[in-house]
Tab-separated table of C-alpha atoms in Angstrom:
chain	number	residue	atom	x	y	z
A	1005	MET	CA	-25.389	44.006	113.511
A	1006	VAL	CA	-22.820	46.446	115.119
A	1007	LYS	CA	-24.531	49.498	116.901
A	1008	VAL	CA	-23.253	52.431	116.363
A	1009	GLY	CA	-23.804	56.415	117.436
A	1010	VAL	CA	-23.019	59.528	115.646
A	1011	ASN	CA	-21.806	62.386	117.419
A	1012	GLY	CA	-23.234	65.264	115.299
A	1013	PHE	CA	-25.851	65.168	113.026
A	1014	GLY	CA	-25.107	67.618	110.620
A	1015	HIS	CA	-24.237	66.986	106.809
A	1016	ASN	CA	-21.872	64.024	108.140
A	1017	GLY	CA	-23.988	62.749	110.594
A	1018	HIS	CA	-26.488	62.790	108.520
A	1019	LEU	CA	-24.605	61.114	105.198
A	1020	VAL	CA	-23.270	58.577	108.053
A	1021	THR	CA	-26.189	57.252	109.279
A	1022	ARG	CA	-28.193	56.814	105.387
A	1023	ALA	CA	-24.718	55.327	104.455
A	1024	ALA	CA	-25.255	52.460	107.911
A	1025	PHE	CA	-28.954	51.917	106.677
A	1026	ASN	CA	-28.116	51.072	103.047
A	1027	SER	CA	-24.998	48.516	104.522
A	1028	GLY	CA	-27.048	46.627	106.033
A	1029	LYS	CA	-24.346	45.291	108.366
A	1030	VAL	CA	-24.211	48.923	110.991
A	1031	GLY	CA	-27.367	49.876	113.101
A	1032	THR	CA	-27.140	53.502	114.050
A	1033	VAL	CA	-28.669	53.478	118.084
A	1034	ALA	CA	-27.936	56.792	119.322
A	1035	ILE	CA	-27.261	60.364	118.235
A	1036	LYS	CA	-25.533	63.162	119.898
A	1037	ASP	CA	-26.895	66.771	118.073
A	1038	PRO	CA	-28.123	69.997	121.276
A	1039	PHE	CA	-28.233	72.094	118.001
A	1040	THR	CA	-31.478	71.213	116.480
A	1041	ASP	CA	-35.407	70.064	117.103
A	1042	LEU	CA	-35.999	66.506	116.970
A	1043	ASN	CA	-38.763	67.540	114.355
A	1044	TYR	CA	-36.160	69.548	112.378
A	1045	LYS	CA	-33.747	66.653	112.457
A	1046	VAL	CA	-36.489	64.066	110.520
A	1047	TYR	CA	-37.138	67.017	108.025
A	1048	MET	CA	-33.530	67.302	107.597
A	1049	PHE	CA	-32.230	64.092	107.214
A	1050	GLN	CA	-35.209	63.207	104.759
A	1051	TYR	CA	-34.626	65.735	102.357
A	1052	ASP	CA	-31.223	66.516	101.000
A	1053	SER	CA	-30.400	69.332	98.298
A	1054	THR	CA	-27.536	66.745	96.508
A	1055	HIS	CA	-28.663	63.152	97.327
A	1056	GLY	CA	-32.380	63.641	97.261
A	1057	LYS	CA	-35.123	62.410	99.836
A	1058	PHE	CA	-34.655	59.724	101.986
A	1059	HIS	CA	-36.083	56.355	100.635
A	1060	GLY	CA	-37.407	55.143	103.879
A	1061	THR	CA	-39.615	56.198	106.888
A	1062	VAL	CA	-37.999	58.506	109.150
A	1063	LYS	CA	-40.483	60.126	111.952
A	1064	ALA	CA	-40.087	61.397	115.585
A	1065	GLN	CA	-41.640	59.152	117.959
A	1066	ASN	CA	-41.212	59.730	121.863
A	1067	ARG	CA	-38.493	61.677	122.033
A	1068	LYS	CA	-36.229	59.152	119.659
A	1069	LEU	CA	-35.722	58.994	116.329
A	1070	VAL	CA	-37.208	56.293	113.969
A	1071	ILE	CA	-35.770	55.438	110.547
A	1072	ASN	CA	-37.195	52.155	108.914
A	1073	GLY	CA	-38.702	50.965	112.464
A	1074	LYS	CA	-35.318	51.497	113.949
A	1075	THR	CA	-35.052	53.825	116.885
A	1076	MET	CA	-32.414	55.512	118.062
A	1077	THR	CA	-31.723	57.565	121.372
A	1078	ILE	CA	-30.880	61.638	120.726
A	1079	PHE	CA	-28.586	63.227	123.283
A	1080	GLN	CA	-28.683	66.977	123.319
A	1081	GLU	CA	-25.432	66.812	126.015
A	1082	TRP	CA	-23.276	69.650	125.260
A	1083	GLU	CA	-20.469	67.862	126.610
A	1084	SER	CA	-18.899	64.631	125.544
A	1085	THR	CA	-17.863	63.004	128.461
A	1086	ASN	CA	-21.927	63.397	129.781
A	1087	ILE	CA	-23.281	61.521	127.037
A	1088	LYS	CA	-24.333	57.748	127.978
A	1089	TRP	CA	-23.643	55.974	125.114
A	1090	GLY	CA	-23.360	52.655	126.632
A	1091	ASP	CA	-27.036	53.167	128.018
A	1092	ALA	CA	-28.174	53.270	124.199
A	1093	ASP	CA	-25.800	50.617	123.909
A	1094	ALA	CA	-23.718	52.100	121.508
A	1095	GLU	CA	-20.219	50.418	120.904
A	1096	TYR	CA	-18.629	52.588	118.081
A	1097	ILE	CA	-18.704	56.069	118.143
A	1098	VAL	CA	-18.475	57.696	114.423
A	1099	GLU	CA	-16.831	61.604	115.249
A	1100	SER	CA	-18.729	64.098	112.243
A	1101	THR	CA	-18.637	66.855	113.806
A	1102	GLY	CA	-15.101	68.446	112.920
A	1103	VAL	CA	-14.616	69.597	116.471
A	1104	PHE	CA	-12.928	66.570	118.166
A	1105	ARG	CA	-10.023	67.381	116.767
A	1106	THR	CA	-7.289	65.599	118.853
A	1107	LEU	CA	-7.053	62.249	120.115
A	1108	GLU	CA	-7.336	63.078	123.345
A	1109	LYS	CA	-11.039	65.334	122.626
A	1110	ALA	CA	-11.951	62.172	120.829
A	1111	GLY	CA	-11.366	60.010	123.143
A	1112	THR	CA	-13.971	61.795	126.005
A	1113	HIS	CA	-16.461	59.419	124.178
A	1114	LEU	CA	-15.227	56.269	125.434
A	1115	LYS	CA	-15.612	58.034	129.010
A	1116	GLY	CA	-19.508	57.013	128.605
A	1117	GLY	CA	-19.103	53.438	127.542
A	1118	ALA	CA	-18.032	53.543	123.863
A	1119	ARG	CA	-15.447	50.873	122.983
A	1120	LYS	CA	-14.222	52.699	119.799
A	1121	VAL	CA	-14.520	55.937	117.632
A	1122	ILE	CA	-13.640	56.544	114.390
A	1123	ILE	CA	-13.088	60.111	113.494
A	1124	SER	CA	-14.649	61.252	109.965
A	1125	ALA	CA	-11.318	63.325	109.288
A	1126	PRO	CA	-7.696	63.019	109.360
A	1127	PHE	CA	-6.030	64.728	112.454
A	1128	ALA	CA	-2.206	65.206	113.445
A	1129	ASP	CA	-1.966	62.711	116.264
A	1130	THR	CA	-4.238	60.031	115.036
A	1131	PRO	CA	-3.787	57.158	113.407
A	1132	MET	CA	-5.658	56.742	110.047
A	1133	PHE	CA	-6.494	53.170	108.290
A	1134	MET	CA	-8.446	52.953	104.797
A	1135	MET	CA	-9.487	49.195	104.171
A	1136	GLY	CA	-7.656	47.937	100.907
A	1137	VAL	CA	-5.061	50.426	101.768
A	1138	ASN	CA	-3.552	50.048	105.167
A	1139	HIS	CA	-6.064	48.131	106.740
A	1140	GLU	CA	-3.553	45.277	108.029
A	1141	THR	CA	-1.819	47.230	109.837
A	1142	TYR	CA	-4.526	48.276	112.177
A	1143	LYS	CA	-4.225	46.970	115.818
A	1144	ASN	CA	-6.880	46.246	118.333
A	1145	THR	CA	-5.462	48.495	121.153
A	1146	HIS	CA	-6.607	51.117	119.115
A	1147	THR	CA	-9.307	52.894	120.558
A	1148	VAL	CA	-9.992	56.406	118.560
A	1149	VAL	CA	-8.659	56.242	114.463
A	1150	SER	CA	-9.309	58.110	111.350
A	1151	ASN	CA	-10.977	56.803	108.621
A	1152	ALA	CA	-9.442	59.039	106.180
A	1153	PRO	CA	-10.497	61.990	104.570
A	1154	ALA	CA	-11.782	62.882	101.672
A	1155	PRO	CA	-10.642	63.223	98.776
A	1156	PRO	CA	-9.581	59.584	99.347
A	1157	THR	CA	-9.013	59.304	95.633
A	1158	ALA	CA	-5.179	59.430	95.589
A	1159	TYR	CA	-5.399	56.586	98.214
A	1160	PRO	CA	-6.209	53.513	96.605
A	1161	SER	CA	-5.213	55.221	92.738
A	1162	GLY	CA	-1.570	56.048	94.736
A	1163	LYS	CA	-1.293	52.246	96.358
A	1164	VAL	CA	-2.472	50.291	93.168
A	1165	ILE	CA	-0.527	52.311	90.686
A	1166	HIS	CA	3.037	51.994	93.200
A	1167	HIS	CA	2.566	48.510	93.702
A	1168	ASN	CA	2.022	47.832	89.864
A	1169	PHE	CA	4.755	50.037	88.075
A	1170	GLY	CA	6.340	52.287	91.245
A	1171	ILE	CA	5.944	55.741	91.503
A	1172	VAL	CA	9.268	57.715	90.997
A	1173	GLU	CA	7.780	61.191	91.592
A	1174	GLY	CA	4.158	62.878	91.139
A	1175	LEU	CA	1.905	65.397	91.324
A	1176	MET	CA	-1.653	65.517	92.333
A	1177	THR	CA	-4.443	68.153	91.452
A	1178	THR	CA	-7.899	68.036	92.903
A	1179	VAL	CA	-10.787	69.934	90.977
A	1180	HIS	CA	-13.380	69.862	94.161
A	1181	ALA	CA	-16.565	70.304	94.735
A	1182	VAL	CA	-17.861	73.335	96.803
A	1183	THR	CA	-17.579	73.039	100.560
A	1184	ALA	CA	-19.232	74.351	103.724
A	1185	THR	CA	-16.333	75.974	104.981
A	1186	GLN	CA	-16.162	78.466	101.388
A	1187	LYS	CA	-18.231	81.791	101.507
A	1188	MET	CA	-21.400	82.165	99.569
A	1189	VAL	CA	-20.690	85.868	98.966
A	1190	ASP	CA	-17.054	87.776	99.499
A	1191	GLY	CA	-16.064	87.827	103.011
A	1192	PRO	CA	-12.880	88.191	105.227
A	1193	SER	CA	-11.354	85.009	105.628
A	1194	ARG	CA	-9.082	83.809	108.909
A	1195	LYS	CA	-6.903	81.918	106.431
A	1196	LEU	CA	-5.426	82.959	102.921
A	1197	TRP	CA	-7.365	86.058	101.419
A	1198	HIS	CA	-8.482	84.304	98.499
A	1199	ASP	CA	-10.891	82.526	100.827
A	1200	GLY	CA	-12.927	84.987	101.763
A	1201	HIS	CA	-14.174	85.199	97.661
A	1202	GLY	CA	-17.474	83.880	96.859
A	1203	ALA	CA	-17.759	80.060	96.211
A	1204	LEU	CA	-20.232	80.604	93.482
A	1205	GLN	CA	-18.037	82.695	91.184
A	1206	ASN	CA	-14.700	81.666	91.362
A	1207	ILE	CA	-12.430	78.792	90.631
A	1208	ILE	CA	-9.719	79.351	94.208
A	1209	PRO	CA	-6.691	77.529	94.764
A	1210	ALA	CA	-6.395	75.157	97.445
A	1211	SER	CA	-4.291	73.250	99.674
A	1212	PRO	CA	-5.460	69.821	100.842
A	1213	GLY	CA	-4.564	67.409	103.295
A	1214	THR	CA	-4.593	64.666	100.333
A	1215	ALA	CA	-0.484	64.603	100.536
A	1216	LYS	CA	0.080	64.571	103.945
A	1217	ALA	CA	-2.423	62.192	104.831
A	1218	LEU	CA	-1.355	59.647	101.888
A	1219	GLY	CA	1.993	59.503	103.292
A	1220	LYS	CA	0.151	58.247	106.770
A	1221	VAL	CA	-1.832	55.291	105.393
A	1222	ILE	CA	0.673	54.314	102.326
A	1223	PRO	CA	4.069	55.604	103.321
A	1224	GLN	CA	6.202	53.136	100.473
A	1225	PRO	CA	5.605	56.778	98.292
A	1226	ASN	CA	6.120	58.983	100.600
A	1227	GLY	CA	7.590	62.311	99.976
A	1228	LYS	CA	7.538	61.185	96.374
A	1229	LEU	CA	3.204	62.875	96.124
A	1230	THR	CA	2.340	66.121	96.289
A	1231	GLY	CA	-0.759	68.681	95.530
A	1232	MET	CA	-3.349	71.454	95.701
A	1233	ALA	CA	-6.608	71.400	94.593
A	1234	PHE	CA	-8.976	74.129	93.280
A	1235	CYS	CA	-12.364	74.438	94.491
A	1236	VAL	CA	-14.985	75.049	91.762
A	1237	PRO	CA	-18.614	76.494	91.728
A	1238	THR	CA	-20.599	73.044	91.338
A	1239	ALA	CA	-21.988	71.461	94.322
A	1240	ASN	CA	-20.726	67.919	94.572
A	1241	VAL	CA	-18.788	65.626	92.660
A	1242	SER	CA	-14.517	65.873	92.157
A	1243	VAL	CA	-11.778	64.835	90.520
A	1244	MET	CA	-8.483	63.884	90.934
A	1245	ASP	CA	-5.664	64.301	88.131
A	1246	LEU	CA	-2.522	61.646	88.898
A	1247	THR	CA	0.586	62.901	87.187
A	1248	CYS	CA	3.244	60.499	88.107
A	1249	HIS	CA	6.486	59.292	86.687
A	1250	LEU	CA	6.608	55.387	86.596
A	1251	GLU	CA	9.755	53.444	87.588
A	1252	LYS	CA	8.209	50.511	85.476
A	1253	ALA	CA	7.046	51.161	81.646
A	1254	ALA	CA	3.648	50.519	81.517
A	1255	GLU	CA	1.238	50.930	77.704
A	1256	TYR	CA	-1.783	53.494	78.643
A	1257	GLU	CA	-4.556	50.946	78.264
A	1258	ASN	CA	-2.582	48.531	80.043
A	1259	ILE	CA	-2.813	50.483	83.188
A	1260	LYS	CA	-7.113	49.882	83.506
A	1261	ASN	CA	-6.499	46.216	83.979
A	1262	ILE	CA	-5.283	46.813	87.344
A	1263	ARG	CA	-8.445	48.457	88.955
A	1264	GLY	CA	-11.740	49.340	88.732
A	1265	TYR	CA	-12.849	51.665	85.853
A	1266	THR	CA	-14.988	53.218	83.356
A	1267	GLU	CA	-15.148	54.273	79.472
A	1268	ASP	CA	-18.039	56.119	79.491
A	1269	GLN	CA	-17.383	59.854	78.652
A	1270	ALA	CA	-18.329	60.871	82.095
A	1271	VAL	CA	-19.118	64.297	83.627
A	1272	SER	CA	-19.286	65.363	87.317
A	1273	THR	CA	-23.097	64.259	87.644
A	1274	THR	CA	-22.707	60.724	86.555
A	1275	PHE	CA	-21.181	59.444	89.662
A	1276	ASN	CA	-23.637	61.649	91.856
A	1277	SER	CA	-24.288	59.138	95.117
A	1278	ASP	CA	-21.584	56.555	94.064
A	1279	THR	CA	-20.631	55.102	96.918
A	1280	HIS	CA	-17.005	54.294	95.062
A	1281	SER	CA	-13.999	55.252	96.756
A	1282	SER	CA	-13.076	56.628	92.866
A	1283	THR	CA	-13.498	55.903	89.058
A	1284	PHE	CA	-10.433	55.605	86.763
A	1285	ASN	CA	-11.629	57.278	83.660
A	1286	VAL	CA	-10.196	55.720	81.173
A	1287	GLY	CA	-10.732	58.079	77.777
A	1288	ALA	CA	-10.225	61.235	80.304
A	1289	GLY	CA	-6.662	60.724	80.835
A	1290	ILE	CA	-3.435	60.726	78.483
A	1291	ALA	CA	0.282	59.532	78.488
A	1292	LEU	CA	3.449	61.477	77.380
A	1293	ASP	CA	5.130	57.616	76.844
A	1294	ASP	CA	5.153	54.303	78.670
A	1295	HIS	CA	6.957	56.076	81.744
A	1296	ILE	CA	4.904	59.366	82.352
A	1297	VAL	CA	0.946	59.424	82.459
A	1298	LYS	CA	-1.750	61.453	83.513
A	1299	LEU	CA	-4.481	59.121	84.969
A	1300	ILE	CA	-8.051	60.735	85.964
A	1301	SER	CA	-10.299	59.763	88.630
A	1302	TRP	CA	-13.984	60.454	89.868
A	1303	TYR	CA	-15.282	60.369	93.105
A	1304	ASP	CA	-18.561	61.732	95.017
A	1305	ASN	CA	-16.644	63.958	97.567
A	1306	GLU	CA	-19.908	63.708	99.961
A	1307	TYR	CA	-21.609	60.506	99.707
A	1308	GLY	CA	-18.070	58.678	98.700
A	1309	PRO	CA	-15.720	58.658	101.725
A	1310	HIS	CA	-19.258	58.338	103.713
A	1311	GLY	CA	-20.133	55.176	101.743
A	1312	LEU	CA	-16.003	54.194	102.639
A	1313	GLN	CA	-16.303	55.588	106.557
A	1314	GLY	CA	-19.601	55.177	107.196
A	1315	PRO	CA	-20.234	53.473	107.766
A	1316	PRO	CA	-17.230	54.931	108.847
A	1317	ALA	CA	-17.468	52.543	111.906
A	1318	PRO	CA	-16.188	49.456	112.389
A	1319	VAL	CA	-18.171	45.871	112.200
A	1320	ARG	CA	-17.286	42.692	114.060
A	1321	ALA	CA	-14.394	40.255	112.467
A	1322	GLN	CA	-14.487	36.803	113.628
A	1323	GLU	CA	-11.531	36.283	115.462
A	1324	GLU	CA	-12.195	36.399	119.460
A	1325	GLU	CA	-10.682	39.663	119.671
A	1326	ARG	CA	-13.243	41.173	117.413
A	1327	ASN	CA	-11.255	43.401	115.662
A	1328	PRO	CA	-13.132	45.733	113.790
A	1329	GLN	CA	-12.701	46.595	109.882
A	1330	LEU	CA	-13.904	49.974	108.138
A	1331	LEU	CA	-16.749	49.242	105.690
A	1332	GLY	CA	-17.187	50.155	101.921
A	1333	SER	CA	-13.662	50.776	101.257
A	1334	PRO	CA	-12.308	48.529	97.736
A	1335	CYS	CA	-11.494	45.385	99.034
A	1336	PRO	CA	-7.914	44.602	97.869
A	1337	ASN	CA	-9.164	40.810	96.810
A	1338	SER	CA	-11.853	42.357	94.520
A	1339	VAL	CA	-11.409	41.813	90.714
A	1340	PRO	CA	-11.975	44.833	88.823
A	1341	GLN	CA	-15.095	45.376	87.043
A	1342	HIS	CA	-15.057	46.753	83.174
A	1343	THR	CA	-18.070	49.040	83.014
A	1344	GLU	CA	-18.783	50.232	79.834
A	1345	ASN	CA	-22.733	51.771	80.488
A	1346	ALA	CA	-22.020	52.853	84.350
A	1347	PRO	CA	-19.443	53.729	86.412
A	1348	SER	CA	-17.137	51.403	88.031
A	1349	SER	CA	-15.482	51.037	91.566
A	1350	ALA	CA	-12.173	51.577	92.157
A	1351	GLN	CA	-11.641	47.724	92.924
A	1352	PHE	CA	-7.840	46.204	93.735
A	1353	PRO	CA	-6.543	43.637	91.903
A	1354	SER	CA	-6.350	40.400	93.310
A	1355	GLN	CA	-2.584	40.558	93.292
A	1356	ALA	CA	-2.153	43.917	95.171
A	1357	PRO	CA	-1.113	43.284	98.618
């Protein structure tokens, strides 16, 4: 089992740790968080407003956090260079604070004995990988990587569609649930003026990093796709509208045969706590003709990415070099599942590269 350390035990850190325990393949052995008392960590991890109570045991014991009988060392150092990850046997560090925004800063974890660092967000100078999309390009020499951001929906959708039909051009529109950086009541914004309006009263236009990040993980359609977003007053789950011009003609009904999908009349809460990267909703989309299509995919923007990233930590490969692989993302050799009564995974077809 891979031994992981989590830097930052806020909402992201909680979900990464939950995903690690649910995977059965990753063990969290250390957590760095100087901001909260250990007993408060127990309370916050156990009760999540969106995803409910943790189905397991959580307690504080001998100044350590114990989850399902597994003991985790707690570091409360402020400086990342002072964290002795190696002493806790933490090989891979999940950087989930959002503070370490450069390759240099995230790389400071390596000084404490860690082998690799995986950032749970996209950064300009950090290599970005996603299983089933561009994981083949990973090299063992990479020590700090990003496991792609939310929303991840465009990545499997973009790759599968481009591989099978070719994307001449396209636009992505994300309808996104509220985020932690939004304001609950009106206040001054350091960015765009409209970002200062209360998240619960408004639908607010936004410019997501999806389009830029897409070019990093899927270079083929780079420059052919761009997009924007609207943040809406819902707690969780987002939806992506990928409207594109296909190079090869395709009947709309045949598109569902190349990826996982659902024919249910789904709504956002259908996918709460869903770990799939995205689910293509057949009945929600439409085609103008065999070349112009509007494809609708749902995803849990909180737990979904952390199910992909987290564990966003790599697992050991069978090779002696132990090249890490990222867990949870769609497997390129999986056969898509047709689900009539439940949401399905955004699995890649067996013929995908």
